[in-house]
Coordinates of C-alpha atoms and ligand atoms in Angstrom, one line a residue:
N113 CA 123.0 67.2 94.5
V114 CA 123.3 70.7 96.0
P115 CA 123.7 73.7 93.6
P116 CA 127.2 74.1 92.3
G117 CA 129.5 77.0 93.3
P118 CA 133.0 78.1 94.0
K119 CA 134.9 76.1 96.5
P120 CA 134.4 77.6 100.0
W121 CA 137.5 78.4 102.1
P122 CA 137.7 76.8 105.6
L123 CA 135.9 78.9 108.2
I124 CA 135.1 82.0 106.0
G125 CA 133.5 80.1 103.1
N126 CA 133.2 82.4 100.1
F127 CA 132.9 85.5 102.2
G128 CA 135.7 87.0 100.1
H129 CA 133.5 87.0 97.1
F130 CA 131.5 89.8 98.7
L131 CA 134.4 91.7 100.2
V132 CA 137.5 91.5 98.0
P133 CA 136.6 89.7 94.8
R134 CA 139.7 90.8 93.0
F135 CA 142.0 89.1 95.4
V136 CA 140.1 86.1 96.7
S137 CA 138.5 84.6 93.6
K138 CA 140.6 84.3 90.5
R139 CA 137.7 83.8 88.3
I140 CA 135.7 86.7 89.5
G141 CA 138.9 88.8 89.6
E142 CA 139.5 88.2 85.9
R143 CA 135.9 89.1 85.1
R144 CA 136.3 92.2 87.2
E145 CA 139.3 93.4 85.3
E146 CA 137.6 92.7 82.0
H147 CA 134.5 94.6 83.2
E148 CA 136.5 97.5 84.5
Q149 CA 138.0 98.2 81.1
T150 CA 134.6 99.1 79.8
R151 CA 132.9 100.3 82.9
P152 CA 135.3 101.4 85.6
G153 CA 134.6 100.5 89.2
S154 CA 131.2 99.0 88.4
L155 CA 131.4 95.5 89.8
S156 CA 129.0 95.9 92.7
P157 CA 127.5 92.8 94.4
Q158 CA 124.5 92.3 92.1
V159 CA 126.9 92.5 89.0
A160 CA 129.5 90.2 90.6
L161 CA 126.8 87.7 91.4
L162 CA 125.4 87.8 87.9
E163 CA 129.0 87.3 86.5
L164 CA 129.4 84.2 88.8
S165 CA 126.2 82.7 87.3
K166 CA 127.9 82.7 83.9
F167 CA 130.3 80.0 85.4
Y168 CA 127.9 78.1 87.7
G169 CA 124.5 78.5 86.2
N170 CA 121.3 80.2 87.2
I171 CA 121.1 78.4 90.5
Y172 CA 124.4 78.2 92.4
S173 CA 125.6 78.2 95.9
L174 CA 128.1 80.3 98.0
F175 CA 129.0 79.9 101.7
I176 CA 129.4 82.4 104.4
G177 CA 131.1 80.4 107.1
N178 CA 129.2 77.2 106.9
Q179 CA 125.9 78.9 106.0
M180 CA 124.8 77.9 102.5
I181 CA 123.4 80.7 100.3
V182 CA 121.7 80.0 97.0
I183 CA 121.7 82.7 94.3
L184 CA 118.9 82.7 91.8
T185 CA 119.5 84.4 88.5
G186 CA 117.2 85.4 85.7
Y187 CA 113.4 85.8 85.5
E188 CA 112.4 82.1 85.0
V189 CA 114.3 80.8 88.0
V190 CA 113.3 83.7 90.3
R191 CA 109.6 83.4 89.5
D192 CA 109.7 79.7 89.8
A193 CA 111.1 79.9 93.3
L194 CA 109.3 82.9 94.8
S195 CA 106.0 82.5 93.0
N196 CA 105.5 78.8 92.1
R197 CA 107.3 77.5 95.2
A198 CA 106.2 80.3 97.6
D199 CA 105.2 77.8 100.3
V200 CA 108.9 76.8 100.7
F201 CA 110.8 80.0 99.8
S202 CA 109.0 82.8 101.6
D203 CA 110.7 82.6 105.0
R204 CA 113.4 85.0 106.2
P205 CA 116.7 83.9 107.6
D206 CA 117.7 84.5 111.2
V207 CA 120.6 87.0 110.7
P208 CA 122.1 87.7 114.1
L209 CA 122.4 91.5 113.8
V210 CA 118.9 91.8 112.3
T211 CA 117.5 89.5 115.0
I212 CA 119.1 91.6 117.7
M213 CA 117.6 94.8 116.3
T214 CA 114.1 93.5 115.3
K215 CA 113.5 90.5 117.6
R216 CA 112.1 89.0 114.4
K217 CA 109.0 91.2 114.8
G218 CA 107.4 93.6 112.4
I219 CA 107.0 92.6 108.8
V220 CA 110.2 92.8 106.8
F221 CA 112.3 90.4 108.8
A222 CA 109.5 88.4 110.5
P223 CA 109.4 84.6 109.9
Y224 CA 106.9 83.4 107.4
G225 CA 103.8 82.2 109.3
P226 CA 100.5 83.3 110.8
V227 CA 101.8 86.3 112.8
W228 CA 103.6 87.8 109.8
R229 CA 100.4 87.1 107.7
Q230 CA 98.1 88.8 110.2
Q231 CA 100.3 91.8 110.7
R232 CA 101.0 92.3 107.0
K233 CA 97.4 92.0 106.1
F234 CA 96.4 94.6 108.6
C235 CA 99.1 97.1 107.5
H236 CA 98.5 96.5 103.8
T237 CA 94.8 97.1 104.2
T238 CA 95.4 100.2 106.3
L239 CA 97.8 101.7 103.8
R240 CA 95.2 101.1 101.1
S241 CA 92.5 102.7 103.2
F242 CA 94.6 105.9 103.3
G243 CA 94.0 106.2 99.5
L244 CA 90.3 106.6 100.1
G245 CA 89.1 108.2 103.3
R246 CA 89.9 111.3 105.3
L247 CA 93.6 110.5 105.5
S248 CA 93.9 110.6 101.7
L249 CA 97.4 110.2 100.4
E250 CA 97.3 112.4 97.3
P251 CA 97.0 115.8 99.1
L252 CA 99.6 114.6 101.6
I253 CA 102.1 113.8 98.8
L254 CA 101.2 117.0 96.9
R255 CA 101.9 119.1 100.0
E256 CA 105.4 117.7 100.3
L257 CA 105.9 118.3 96.6
G258 CA 104.9 121.9 97.1
E259 CA 107.6 122.3 99.6
V260 CA 110.2 120.7 97.3
K261 CA 109.3 123.0 94.4
A262 CA 109.3 126.1 96.6
E263 CA 112.7 125.2 97.9
L264 CA 114.1 124.5 94.4
L265 CA 112.8 127.8 93.2
R266 CA 114.2 129.7 96.2
T267 CA 117.6 128.0 95.7
H268 CA 117.5 128.8 92.0
T269 CA 116.9 132.5 92.7
E270 CA 119.5 132.7 95.4
T271 CA 122.3 130.9 93.6
Q272 CA 121.3 132.2 90.1
G273 CA 120.9 128.6 88.8
A274 CA 124.0 127.0 90.3
P275 CA 124.0 123.1 90.3
V276 CA 122.3 121.6 93.4
S277 CA 122.2 118.3 95.1
L278 CA 118.6 117.0 95.1
A279 CA 119.1 114.2 97.7
P280 CA 118.3 116.2 100.9
L281 CA 115.1 117.6 99.5
V282 CA 113.8 114.4 98.0
S283 CA 114.7 112.4 101.1
N284 CA 112.9 114.9 103.3
A285 CA 109.7 114.8 101.2
V286 CA 109.7 111.0 101.1
S287 CA 110.3 110.6 104.9
N288 CA 107.5 113.1 105.5
V289 CA 105.0 111.0 103.6
I290 CA 105.9 107.9 105.7
S291 CA 106.0 110.0 108.8
S292 CA 102.6 111.6 108.2
I293 CA 101.0 108.2 107.5
S294 CA 102.5 106.4 110.5
L295 CA 103.1 109.0 113.2
G296 CA 100.7 111.7 112.1
Q297 CA 103.6 114.2 112.1
R298 CA 105.8 115.7 109.4
F299 CA 109.4 116.9 109.7
S300 CA 109.5 120.7 109.5
Q301 CA 112.8 122.6 109.5
G302 CA 112.5 123.5 113.1
D303 CA 111.4 120.1 114.3
R304 CA 114.5 118.7 115.9
E305 CA 112.7 115.8 117.5
L306 CA 111.7 114.1 114.2
H307 CA 115.0 115.0 112.5
T308 CA 116.9 113.3 115.3
L309 CA 114.8 110.2 114.8
L310 CA 115.5 110.1 111.1
D311 CA 119.2 110.7 111.7
L312 CA 119.3 107.9 114.3
M313 CA 117.6 105.5 111.8
A314 CA 120.0 106.4 109.1
R315 CA 123.0 105.9 111.5
G316 CA 121.6 102.6 112.7
L317 CA 121.4 101.3 109.1
E318 CA 124.8 102.6 108.3
L319 CA 126.3 100.8 111.3
C320 CA 124.5 97.5 110.4
V321 CA 125.8 97.5 106.8
N322 CA 129.0 99.5 106.7
S323 CA 130.9 99.2 110.0
P324 CA 132.7 96.6 112.1
A325 CA 129.3 95.9 113.6
V326 CA 128.7 93.6 110.6
L327 CA 131.0 91.1 112.4
I328 CA 128.2 90.6 114.9
N329 CA 126.7 88.4 112.2
V330 CA 129.6 86.0 112.5
F331 CA 130.3 86.5 116.3
P332 CA 127.1 87.6 118.0
W333 CA 128.8 88.2 121.3
L334 CA 130.6 91.2 119.8
Y335 CA 127.3 93.1 120.2
H336 CA 128.1 93.5 123.9
L337 CA 131.6 95.0 123.5
P338 CA 131.9 98.3 125.3
F339 CA 133.6 100.3 122.6
G340 CA 133.4 101.5 119.0
A341 CA 130.6 100.6 116.6
F342 CA 129.4 97.9 119.0
K343 CA 128.7 100.4 121.7
E344 CA 127.3 102.9 119.3
I345 CA 124.8 100.5 117.8
R346 CA 123.4 99.7 121.3
Q347 CA 123.1 103.4 122.0
V348 CA 121.3 104.1 118.7
E349 CA 118.9 101.2 119.4
R350 CA 118.2 102.6 122.8
D351 CA 117.6 106.1 121.5
I352 CA 115.2 105.0 118.7
T353 CA 113.3 102.9 121.3
V354 CA 112.8 105.8 123.6
F355 CA 111.7 108.1 120.8
L356 CA 109.2 105.7 119.2
K357 CA 107.8 104.4 122.5
E358 CA 107.1 108.0 123.6
I359 CA 105.3 108.8 120.4
I360 CA 103.2 105.6 120.8
A361 CA 102.4 106.5 124.4
R362 CA 101.2 110.0 123.4
H363 CA 98.9 108.4 120.8
R364 CA 97.5 105.9 123.3
D365 CA 96.8 108.7 125.8
S366 CA 94.8 110.8 123.2
L367 CA 93.3 108.0 121.2
D368 CA 89.8 108.4 119.7
P369 CA 89.1 105.0 118.0
D370 CA 86.4 106.5 115.9
N371 CA 88.7 109.2 114.5
P372 CA 92.0 107.7 113.8
R373 CA 94.7 110.2 112.9
D374 CA 97.3 107.8 111.5
L375 CA 98.5 104.2 111.3
I376 CA 99.5 104.2 115.0
D377 CA 95.9 105.1 116.0
M378 CA 94.5 102.5 113.7
Y379 CA 96.8 99.8 115.1
L380 CA 96.0 100.7 118.7
A381 CA 92.3 100.6 118.0
E382 CA 92.8 97.1 116.3
T383 CA 94.9 95.9 119.3
A384 CA 92.1 96.9 121.7
Q385 CA 89.5 95.2 119.6
Q386 CA 91.5 92.0 119.2
R387 CA 92.1 91.9 123.0
E388 CA 88.4 92.1 123.6
S389 CA 87.5 89.5 121.0
V390 CA 90.2 86.8 121.2
G391 CA 92.1 87.8 124.4
A392 CA 95.5 89.5 125.0
T393 CA 97.4 86.2 124.9
E394 CA 95.9 85.0 121.6
T395 CA 96.5 88.1 119.5
S396 CA 99.8 89.1 117.9
F397 CA 98.7 92.8 118.1
S398 CA 100.5 94.7 120.9
E399 CA 102.2 98.1 121.4
D400 CA 105.5 96.3 121.4
Y401 CA 104.8 94.8 118.0
L402 CA 103.6 98.2 116.7
F403 CA 107.1 99.7 117.5
Y404 CA 108.7 97.3 115.1
I405 CA 106.1 97.9 112.4
I406 CA 106.8 101.6 112.5
G407 CA 110.5 101.0 112.2
D408 CA 109.9 98.7 109.2
L409 CA 107.8 101.4 107.4
F410 CA 110.7 103.9 107.7
I411 CA 113.4 101.4 106.8
A412 CA 111.5 99.8 103.8
G413 CA 109.7 103.0 102.6
T414 CA 112.2 105.8 102.6
D415 CA 115.6 104.9 101.0
T416 CA 113.8 102.8 98.3
T417 CA 111.5 105.6 97.2
T418 CA 114.1 108.4 97.6
N419 CA 116.8 106.6 95.6
T420 CA 114.3 105.7 92.8
M421 CA 113.3 109.4 92.5
L422 CA 117.0 110.4 92.5
W423 CA 117.7 107.9 89.7
M424 CA 114.8 109.2 87.7
L425 CA 116.0 112.8 87.9
L426 CA 119.6 111.7 87.1
Y427 CA 118.4 109.7 84.1
M428 CA 116.4 112.7 82.8
S429 CA 119.5 114.9 83.1
V430 CA 121.6 112.3 81.2
Y431 CA 118.9 111.7 78.5
P432 CA 117.6 115.2 77.8
D433 CA 115.7 114.0 74.7
I434 CA 113.6 111.6 76.9
Q435 CA 113.1 114.4 79.4
E436 CA 111.7 116.7 76.6
K437 CA 109.4 113.9 75.5
V438 CA 108.0 113.5 79.0
Q439 CA 107.6 117.2 79.4
A440 CA 105.8 117.5 76.0
E441 CA 103.4 114.8 77.0
I442 CA 102.7 116.4 80.4
D443 CA 102.3 119.9 78.8
S444 CA 99.8 118.6 76.3
V445 CA 97.7 116.5 78.7
V446 CA 97.9 118.6 81.9
G447 CA 99.1 122.0 80.8
F448 CA 100.4 124.6 83.2
S449 CA 97.3 125.7 85.0
R450 CA 97.2 122.8 87.5
V451 CA 99.5 120.1 88.9
P452 CA 99.3 116.5 87.6
S453 CA 97.0 114.2 89.6
L454 CA 96.7 110.4 89.8
T455 CA 93.7 110.6 87.5
D456 CA 96.1 111.8 84.7
K457 CA 98.2 108.6 84.9
A458 CA 96.3 106.7 82.3
S459 CA 96.7 109.7 79.9
L460 CA 100.5 109.9 80.4
P461 CA 101.8 106.6 79.1
F462 CA 105.2 107.8 78.0
T463 CA 105.7 109.4 81.5
E464 CA 104.7 106.1 83.1
A465 CA 106.9 104.1 80.7
T466 CA 109.9 106.3 81.6
I467 CA 109.3 105.7 85.3
M468 CA 109.2 102.0 84.7
E469 CA 112.3 102.0 82.5
V470 CA 114.3 103.8 85.2
Q471 CA 113.1 101.2 87.7
R472 CA 114.1 98.4 85.4
M473 CA 117.5 99.8 84.7
T474 CA 118.3 100.5 88.4
A475 CA 116.4 97.7 90.3
V476 CA 116.8 99.8 93.5
V477 CA 116.5 96.7 95.8
P478 CA 118.8 94.6 93.5
L479 CA 119.1 91.5 95.7
A480 CA 115.6 91.8 97.3
I481 CA 115.6 91.0 101.0
P482 CA 117.1 87.5 101.7
H483 CA 114.6 84.7 101.7
M484 CA 115.1 81.3 103.4
A485 CA 114.0 77.7 102.6
S486 CA 111.6 76.7 105.4
E487 CA 112.1 73.0 104.6
T488 CA 114.4 70.7 102.6
T489 CA 113.2 70.6 99.0
V490 CA 114.2 69.7 95.5
F491 CA 114.1 72.7 93.2
R492 CA 114.9 72.3 89.5
G493 CA 116.9 69.1 90.2
Y494 CA 118.9 70.5 93.1
T495 CA 118.5 69.7 96.8
I496 CA 118.1 72.8 98.8
P497 CA 118.4 72.0 102.5
K498 CA 116.1 73.6 105.1
G499 CA 117.6 76.9 106.4
T500 CA 119.4 77.7 103.1
V501 CA 119.5 81.5 102.5
I502 CA 118.0 82.3 99.1
I503 CA 119.1 85.5 97.3
P504 CA 116.9 86.4 94.2
N505 CA 119.0 88.6 92.0
L506 CA 116.3 91.0 90.9
W507 CA 118.9 93.1 89.0
S508 CA 119.7 90.1 86.9
V509 CA 116.0 89.7 86.0
H510 CA 115.9 93.2 84.7
R511 CA 119.0 92.6 82.6
D512 CA 118.0 89.1 81.4
P513 CA 118.7 89.0 77.7
T514 CA 116.2 86.2 77.2
V515 CA 113.3 88.5 78.2
W516 CA 114.5 92.0 77.3
D517 CA 115.9 93.2 74.0
N518 CA 119.2 95.1 74.5
P519 CA 118.7 95.1 78.3
D520 CA 121.5 97.5 79.0
D521 CA 120.0 100.2 76.8
F522 CA 117.7 102.9 78.4
N523 CA 114.6 102.8 76.2
P524 CA 111.2 103.7 77.8
T525 CA 109.4 102.7 74.6
R526 CA 109.9 99.0 75.5
F527 CA 107.0 99.5 77.9
L528 CA 104.7 100.8 75.2
D529 CA 102.6 98.9 72.7
Q530 CA 102.1 99.9 69.1
N531 CA 99.3 102.2 70.1
G532 CA 101.5 104.0 72.6
Q533 CA 99.7 102.5 75.6
I534 CA 101.5 100.8 78.5
L535 CA 102.6 97.3 77.9
R536 CA 102.7 95.3 81.2
Q537 CA 105.7 93.0 81.3
E538 CA 105.7 90.2 83.8
S539 CA 109.5 90.1 84.1
F540 CA 109.4 93.7 85.4
I541 CA 109.7 93.1 89.2
P542 CA 111.3 96.1 91.0
F543 CA 109.0 95.3 93.9
G544 CA 109.8 91.6 94.0
I545 CA 107.4 88.8 93.3
G546 CA 105.5 86.2 95.4
R547 CA 104.2 86.3 98.9
R548 CA 107.0 88.7 100.1
L549 CA 106.2 91.2 97.4
C550 CA 106.7 94.7 98.6
M551 CA 103.9 95.8 100.9
G552 CA 104.3 99.5 99.9
E553 CA 104.1 99.0 96.1
Q554 CA 100.9 101.0 95.7
L555 CA 102.1 103.9 97.9
A556 CA 105.5 104.0 96.2
K557 CA 103.9 104.0 92.7
M558 CA 101.7 107.0 93.8
E559 CA 104.6 108.9 95.2
L560 CA 106.9 108.2 92.2
F561 CA 104.2 109.2 89.6
L562 CA 103.1 112.4 91.4
M563 CA 106.6 113.6 92.3
F564 CA 108.1 112.8 88.9
S565 CA 105.3 114.2 86.7
S566 CA 105.0 117.3 88.9
L567 CA 108.8 118.0 88.9
M568 CA 109.0 117.4 85.1
Q569 CA 106.1 119.9 84.6
A570 CA 107.7 122.6 86.8
F571 CA 111.5 122.3 86.1
S572 CA 114.1 121.1 83.6
F573 CA 117.1 119.2 84.9
R574 CA 120.5 119.5 83.3
L575 CA 124.0 118.2 84.0
P576 CA 126.7 120.8 84.8
D577 CA 128.7 121.8 81.7
G578 CA 132.3 120.6 81.3
L579 CA 132.1 117.7 83.7
P580 CA 132.3 114.0 82.7
P581 CA 128.9 112.3 82.8
P582 CA 128.3 110.7 86.2
S583 CA 128.7 106.9 86.6
M584 CA 125.3 105.2 86.3
D585 CA 126.4 102.1 88.3
G586 CA 125.4 103.4 91.7
R587 CA 126.5 102.4 95.2
F588 CA 125.2 99.3 96.8
G589 CA 124.0 99.6 100.4
L590 CA 120.7 97.8 101.2
T591 CA 119.4 99.7 98.2
L592 CA 121.2 100.8 95.0
A593 CA 121.7 104.5 95.3
P594 CA 123.0 106.8 92.6
L595 CA 126.5 108.3 93.4
P596 CA 126.1 111.8 94.7
Y597 CA 125.4 114.2 91.9
T598 CA 124.4 117.8 91.3
V599 CA 122.3 119.3 88.4
H600 CA 121.1 122.6 87.2
V601 CA 117.4 123.0 88.0
T602 CA 115.6 125.6 85.8
P603 CA 111.9 126.6 86.4
R604 CA 109.8 126.2 83.2
E605 CA 106.6 128.2 84.0
E606 CA 106.2 130.2 87.1
G607 CA 102.7 129.3 88.1
V608 CA 103.3 125.5 88.4
C609 CA 106.2 125.9 90.8
Q610 CA 103.9 126.7 93.7
Ligands
HEM73 C1 109.7 94.5 100.6 C2 111.0 97.2 96.7 C3 108.8 101.1 98.7 C4 107.3 98.4 102.4 C5 110.3 94.9 99.4 C6 111.1 94.1 98.6 C7 111.4 94.8 97.5 C8 110.8 96.1 97.6 C9 112.2 94.3 96.3 C10 111.5 92.7 98.9 C11 110.7 91.6 98.3 C12 111.2 90.2 98.7 O1 111.8 90.1 99.8 O2 111.2 89.3 97.9 C13 110.5 98.5 96.9 C14 110.8 99.6 96.0 C15 110.1 100.7 96.6 C16 109.5 100.2 97.8 C17 111.5 99.5 94.7 C18 110.1 102.1 96.1 C19 110.3 102.5 94.9 C20 108.2 100.7 99.8 C21 107.3 101.5 100.7 C22 106.9 100.7 101.7 C23 107.5 99.4 101.6 C24 107.0 103.0 100.4 C25 106.1 101.1 102.9 C26 105.2 101.9 103.1 C27 107.9 97.1 102.3 C28 107.7 96.0 103.2 C29 108.4 94.9 102.7 C30 109.0 95.4 101.4 C31 107.0 96.1 104.6 C32 108.5 93.5 103.3 C33 107.4 92.6 102.9 C34 107.4 91.3 103.5 O3 108.5 90.8 104.0 O4 106.3 90.7 103.6 N1 110.1 96.2 98.8 N2 109.8 98.9 98.0 N3 108.3 99.4 100.4 N4 108.6 96.7 101.2 FE1 109.1 97.8 99.6

């Protein structure tokens, strides 16, 4: 009794559902046309998968080739699988291209087990320790914000308030936070070395998701072809390896274990300590493993946070009344003589509720990261064989009408109680749920709060006149990004822009 689903085609399974839904699946095709009449072009994978659940139920199956994939829809089912049955559903599948690139090391794609647990625990604790000691995160984030604000101000003066794209600035600031934490270096305009590293990572991701290299997942031998995307992906991989290994070597050569400068130093010190206490063959800590951890922090921590920030500023431009309410709250609590700090968070409930509501509406990692059943099990009456890929549709959880009133409406007050204080909702899970919950949740929340409140304090954001409102459906890559947009950015009070 496996979960129901559309009939797979020989060899390709239901691959077409992901690629060309209009042509391959009549059912989903009809839905798409219906949908497009009201919201043109908006049937991205998370929506298509939600639509399919209306035919097959909250637990249904699809096939890619002969690989079974189970899609979980709605809060109750997602929580039941990832939280209550975490022992079975916390593994990651062995996706050929990902395995080639990561060797199943690091954290994000590592198999569920003692090595993943040990590495995750160390990194999680280390990230948290940055919040406290000498390597404090708040000044680090505020420094990046200062640069963003100065640049916005400069552009405003130079272009006399012409609309600007916010993406490059936000992305640079977010990358700098991760880079300062992990490598102890930030990207300055003149720093070609680190810019090249970022470009290479972005290109690598693009090739993995949006190029013929995707076919390596079906025919792994394609990886060795000497042309096109296949050749390029090997080159990108080699270049990233050379870069990061060199940075790690420089850290090793100048390491002072009592004065760690960043995560690399802390990891190297831990590696040395573990080797001494349990022996080199018994510990999972090594320079080789560290390389994959650094890659993970960039991959998991940059696009996610950048796109959430870009969504927030887009939503504020589309909903000027909400923007004004956020600004009024910040003005009355913080004023203009200083920038907002983390200690203001509890006094800015409407601002926090607005951040949460944007995260709910956009679910920036809409399909989480694929999970896998580590053993054959019976889940809610269905047999799920060992090795089945599990996709929790987090986007569907945030649009679940059984837990949210009018889920398609943008309404920050749903996160406030009758006293205007934050109302925690357990079905709000932009960072996932269960043992594979986002490891960077605390860091991301700090960044989002500081950046959003500070930008709202310093500037107003407005859509260009005379243009149709931008689509709010976004573009699905690994994360859900807003479509490129530009806005007018107007300084509010001069002092707070610095
Ligand atoms: C995993 C969301 C920022 C590190 C995840 C997952 C989600 C998520 C949904 C997958 C959960 C699952 O597989 O069930 C987000 C969002 C972010 C964000 C919405 C920003 C707004 C960050 C940052 C970092 C980070 C800043 C690192 C510093 C990770 C890691 C994992 C992960 C390492 C894999 C955890 C594991 O497999 O054990 N994140 N994330 N994330 N995230 Fe984030």
